[in-house]
PDB file of C-alpha atoms in Angstrom:
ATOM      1  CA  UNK A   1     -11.751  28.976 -13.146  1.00 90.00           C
ATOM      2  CA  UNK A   2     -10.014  31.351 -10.524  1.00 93.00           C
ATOM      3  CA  UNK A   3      -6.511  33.525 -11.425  1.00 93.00           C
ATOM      4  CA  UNK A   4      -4.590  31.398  -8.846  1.00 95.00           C
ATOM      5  CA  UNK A   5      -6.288  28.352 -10.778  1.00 95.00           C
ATOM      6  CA  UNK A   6      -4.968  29.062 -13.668  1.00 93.00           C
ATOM      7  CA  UNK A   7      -1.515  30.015 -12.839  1.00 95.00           C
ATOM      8  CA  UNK A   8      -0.879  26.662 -11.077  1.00 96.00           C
ATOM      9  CA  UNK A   9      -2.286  24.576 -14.073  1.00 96.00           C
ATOM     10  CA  UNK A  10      -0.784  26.936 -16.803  1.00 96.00           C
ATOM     11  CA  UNK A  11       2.588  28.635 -16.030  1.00 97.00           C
ATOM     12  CA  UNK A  12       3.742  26.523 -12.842  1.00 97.00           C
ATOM     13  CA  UNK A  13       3.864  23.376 -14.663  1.00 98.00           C
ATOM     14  CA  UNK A  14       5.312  25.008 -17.873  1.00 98.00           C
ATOM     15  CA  UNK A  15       7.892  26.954 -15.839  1.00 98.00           C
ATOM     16  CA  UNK A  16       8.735  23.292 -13.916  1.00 98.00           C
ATOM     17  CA  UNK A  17       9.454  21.607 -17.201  1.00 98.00           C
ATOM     18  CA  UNK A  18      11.406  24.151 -19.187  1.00 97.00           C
ATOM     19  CA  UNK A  19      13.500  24.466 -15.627  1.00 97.00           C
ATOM     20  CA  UNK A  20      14.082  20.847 -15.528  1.00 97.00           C
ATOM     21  CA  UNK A  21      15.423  20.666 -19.365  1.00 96.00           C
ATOM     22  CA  UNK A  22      17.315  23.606 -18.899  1.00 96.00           C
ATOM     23  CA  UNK A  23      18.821  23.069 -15.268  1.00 95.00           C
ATOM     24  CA  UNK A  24      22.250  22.530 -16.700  1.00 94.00           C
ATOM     25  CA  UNK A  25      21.935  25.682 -18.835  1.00 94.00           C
ATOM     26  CA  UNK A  26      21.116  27.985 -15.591  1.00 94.00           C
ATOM     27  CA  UNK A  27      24.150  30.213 -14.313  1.00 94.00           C
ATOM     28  CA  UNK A  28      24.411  33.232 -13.018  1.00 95.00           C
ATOM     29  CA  UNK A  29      24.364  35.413 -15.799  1.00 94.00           C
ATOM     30  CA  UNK A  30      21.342  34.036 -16.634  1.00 95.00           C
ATOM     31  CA  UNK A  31      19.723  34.510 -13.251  1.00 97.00           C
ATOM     32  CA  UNK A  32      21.671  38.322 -13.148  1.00 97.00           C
ATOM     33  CA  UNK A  33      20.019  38.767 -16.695  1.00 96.00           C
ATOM     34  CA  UNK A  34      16.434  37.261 -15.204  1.00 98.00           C
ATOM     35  CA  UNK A  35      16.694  39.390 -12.710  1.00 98.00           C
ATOM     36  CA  UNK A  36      17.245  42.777 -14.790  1.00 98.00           C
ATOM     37  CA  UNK A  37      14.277  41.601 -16.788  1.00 98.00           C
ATOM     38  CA  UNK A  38      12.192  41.074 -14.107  1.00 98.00           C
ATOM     39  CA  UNK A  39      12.975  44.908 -12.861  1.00 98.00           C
ATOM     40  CA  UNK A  40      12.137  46.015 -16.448  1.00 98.00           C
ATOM     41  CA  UNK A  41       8.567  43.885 -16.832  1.00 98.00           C
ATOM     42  CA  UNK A  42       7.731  44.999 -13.565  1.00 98.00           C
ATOM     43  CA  UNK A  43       8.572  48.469 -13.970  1.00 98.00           C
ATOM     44  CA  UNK A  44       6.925  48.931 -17.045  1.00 97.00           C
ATOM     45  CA  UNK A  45       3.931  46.333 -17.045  1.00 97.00           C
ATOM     46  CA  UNK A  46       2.704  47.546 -13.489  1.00 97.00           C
ATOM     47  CA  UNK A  47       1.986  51.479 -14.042  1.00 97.00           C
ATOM     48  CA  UNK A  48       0.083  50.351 -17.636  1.00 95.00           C
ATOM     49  CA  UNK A  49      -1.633  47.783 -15.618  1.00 97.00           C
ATOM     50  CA  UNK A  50      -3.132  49.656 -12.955  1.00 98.00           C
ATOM     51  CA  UNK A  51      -4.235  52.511 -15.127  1.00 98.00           C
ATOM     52  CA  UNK A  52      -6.094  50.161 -17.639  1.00 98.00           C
ATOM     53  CA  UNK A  53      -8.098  49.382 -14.587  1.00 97.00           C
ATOM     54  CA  UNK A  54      -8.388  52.268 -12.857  1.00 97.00           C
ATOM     55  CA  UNK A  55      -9.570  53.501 -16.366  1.00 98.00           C
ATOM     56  CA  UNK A  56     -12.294  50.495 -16.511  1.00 97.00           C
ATOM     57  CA  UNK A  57     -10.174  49.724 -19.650  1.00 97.00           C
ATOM     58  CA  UNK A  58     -10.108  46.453 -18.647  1.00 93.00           C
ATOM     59  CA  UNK A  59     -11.363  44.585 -14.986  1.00 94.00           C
ATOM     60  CA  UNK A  60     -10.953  41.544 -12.802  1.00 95.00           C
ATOM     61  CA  UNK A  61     -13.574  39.385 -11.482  1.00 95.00           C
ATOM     62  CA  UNK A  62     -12.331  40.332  -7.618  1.00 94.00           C
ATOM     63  CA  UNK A  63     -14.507  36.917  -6.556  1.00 95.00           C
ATOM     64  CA  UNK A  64     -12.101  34.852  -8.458  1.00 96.00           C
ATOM     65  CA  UNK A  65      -8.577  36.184  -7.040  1.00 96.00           C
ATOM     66  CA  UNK A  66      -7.532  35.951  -3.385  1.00 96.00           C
ATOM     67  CA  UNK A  67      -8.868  39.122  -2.700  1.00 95.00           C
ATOM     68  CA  UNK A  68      -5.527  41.114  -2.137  1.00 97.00           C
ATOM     69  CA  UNK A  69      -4.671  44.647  -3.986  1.00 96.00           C
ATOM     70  CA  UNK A  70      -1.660  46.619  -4.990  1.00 97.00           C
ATOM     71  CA  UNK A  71      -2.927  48.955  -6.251  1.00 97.00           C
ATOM     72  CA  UNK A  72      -5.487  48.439  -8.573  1.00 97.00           C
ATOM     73  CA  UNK A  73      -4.588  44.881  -9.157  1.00 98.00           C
ATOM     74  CA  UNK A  74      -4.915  41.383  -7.784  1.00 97.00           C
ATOM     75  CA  UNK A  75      -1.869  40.052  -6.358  1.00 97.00           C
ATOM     76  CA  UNK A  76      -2.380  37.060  -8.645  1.00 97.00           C
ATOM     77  CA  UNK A  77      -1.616  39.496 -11.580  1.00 97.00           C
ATOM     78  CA  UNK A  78       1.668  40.908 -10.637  1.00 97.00           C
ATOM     79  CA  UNK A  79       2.370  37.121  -9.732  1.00 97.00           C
ATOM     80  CA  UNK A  80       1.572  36.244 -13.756  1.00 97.00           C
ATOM     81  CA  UNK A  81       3.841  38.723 -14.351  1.00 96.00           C
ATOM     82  CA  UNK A  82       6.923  37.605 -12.998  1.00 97.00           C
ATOM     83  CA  UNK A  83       5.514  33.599 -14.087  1.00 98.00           C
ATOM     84  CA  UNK A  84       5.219  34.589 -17.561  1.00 97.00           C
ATOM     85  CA  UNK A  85       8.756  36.392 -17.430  1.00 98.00           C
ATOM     86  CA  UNK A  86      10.376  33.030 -15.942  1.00 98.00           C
ATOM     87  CA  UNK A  87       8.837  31.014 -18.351  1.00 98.00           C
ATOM     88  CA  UNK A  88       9.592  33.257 -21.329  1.00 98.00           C
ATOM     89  CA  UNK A  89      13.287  33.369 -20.234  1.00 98.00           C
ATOM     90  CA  UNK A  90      13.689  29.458 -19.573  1.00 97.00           C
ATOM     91  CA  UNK A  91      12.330  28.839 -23.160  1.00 97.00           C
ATOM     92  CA  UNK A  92      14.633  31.564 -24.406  1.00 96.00           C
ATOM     93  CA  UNK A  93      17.876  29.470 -22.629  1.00 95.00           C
ATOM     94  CA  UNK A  94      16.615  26.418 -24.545  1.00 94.00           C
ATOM     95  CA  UNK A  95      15.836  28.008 -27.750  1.00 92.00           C
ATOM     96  CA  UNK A  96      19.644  29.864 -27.551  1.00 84.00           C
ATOM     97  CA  UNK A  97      21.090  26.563 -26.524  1.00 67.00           C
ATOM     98  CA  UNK A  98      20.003  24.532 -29.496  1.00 53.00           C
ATOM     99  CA  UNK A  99      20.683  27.178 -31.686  1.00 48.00           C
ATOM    100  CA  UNK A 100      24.656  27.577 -30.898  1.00 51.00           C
ATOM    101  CA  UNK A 101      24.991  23.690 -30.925  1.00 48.00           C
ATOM    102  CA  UNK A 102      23.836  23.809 -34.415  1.00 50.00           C
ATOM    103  CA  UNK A 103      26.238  26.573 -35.599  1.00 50.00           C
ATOM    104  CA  UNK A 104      29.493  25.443 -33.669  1.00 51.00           C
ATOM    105  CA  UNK A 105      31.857  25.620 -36.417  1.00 51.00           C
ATOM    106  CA  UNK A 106      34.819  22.904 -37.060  1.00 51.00           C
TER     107      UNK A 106
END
């Protein structure tokens, strides 16, 4: 299976179904807080991520990616990433969401 496989049968569907149950949930300060998050994984996950390759810490099979670098890394990486990020943050919504309905007090 190819990176760009297994982001569209993996996190793309996952991210489309915890966006659908949370669609009424999403407002701005969520998408402001995504964003800031985003900045932060980015920011901290890419430097790590190219130096465990460049390092031979870890590698990618370059036949099974599209073929384009930053850096060190296959565009399909910084694109799992973000994916993972999304998804992580739509589950959170739902997760917070249930859990203040429960403790609403009288």
């Amino acid at each position: 299976m190819t990176y760009p496989t297994t982001l569209l049968f993996f996190l793309v569907p996952s991210i489309l179904v915890a966006g659908i149950a949370a669609r009424r949930l999403l407002d701005r300060r969520f998408f402001t807080a995504l964003a800031v998050l985003l900045g932060v994984v980015y920011g901290a996950t890419t430097p790590w991520d190219n130096l465990a390759v460049k390092w031979g810490i870890w590698y990618f099979d370059w036949a099974k990616t599209w073929g384009v670098r930053i850096g060190y890394l296959p565009l399909e990486e910084y694109l799992f990433f973000g994916l993972e990020t999304v998804l992580a943050a739509l589950v959170w919504r739902l997760l917070y969401r249930t859990e203040r309905t429960e403790r609403t007090d009288p």
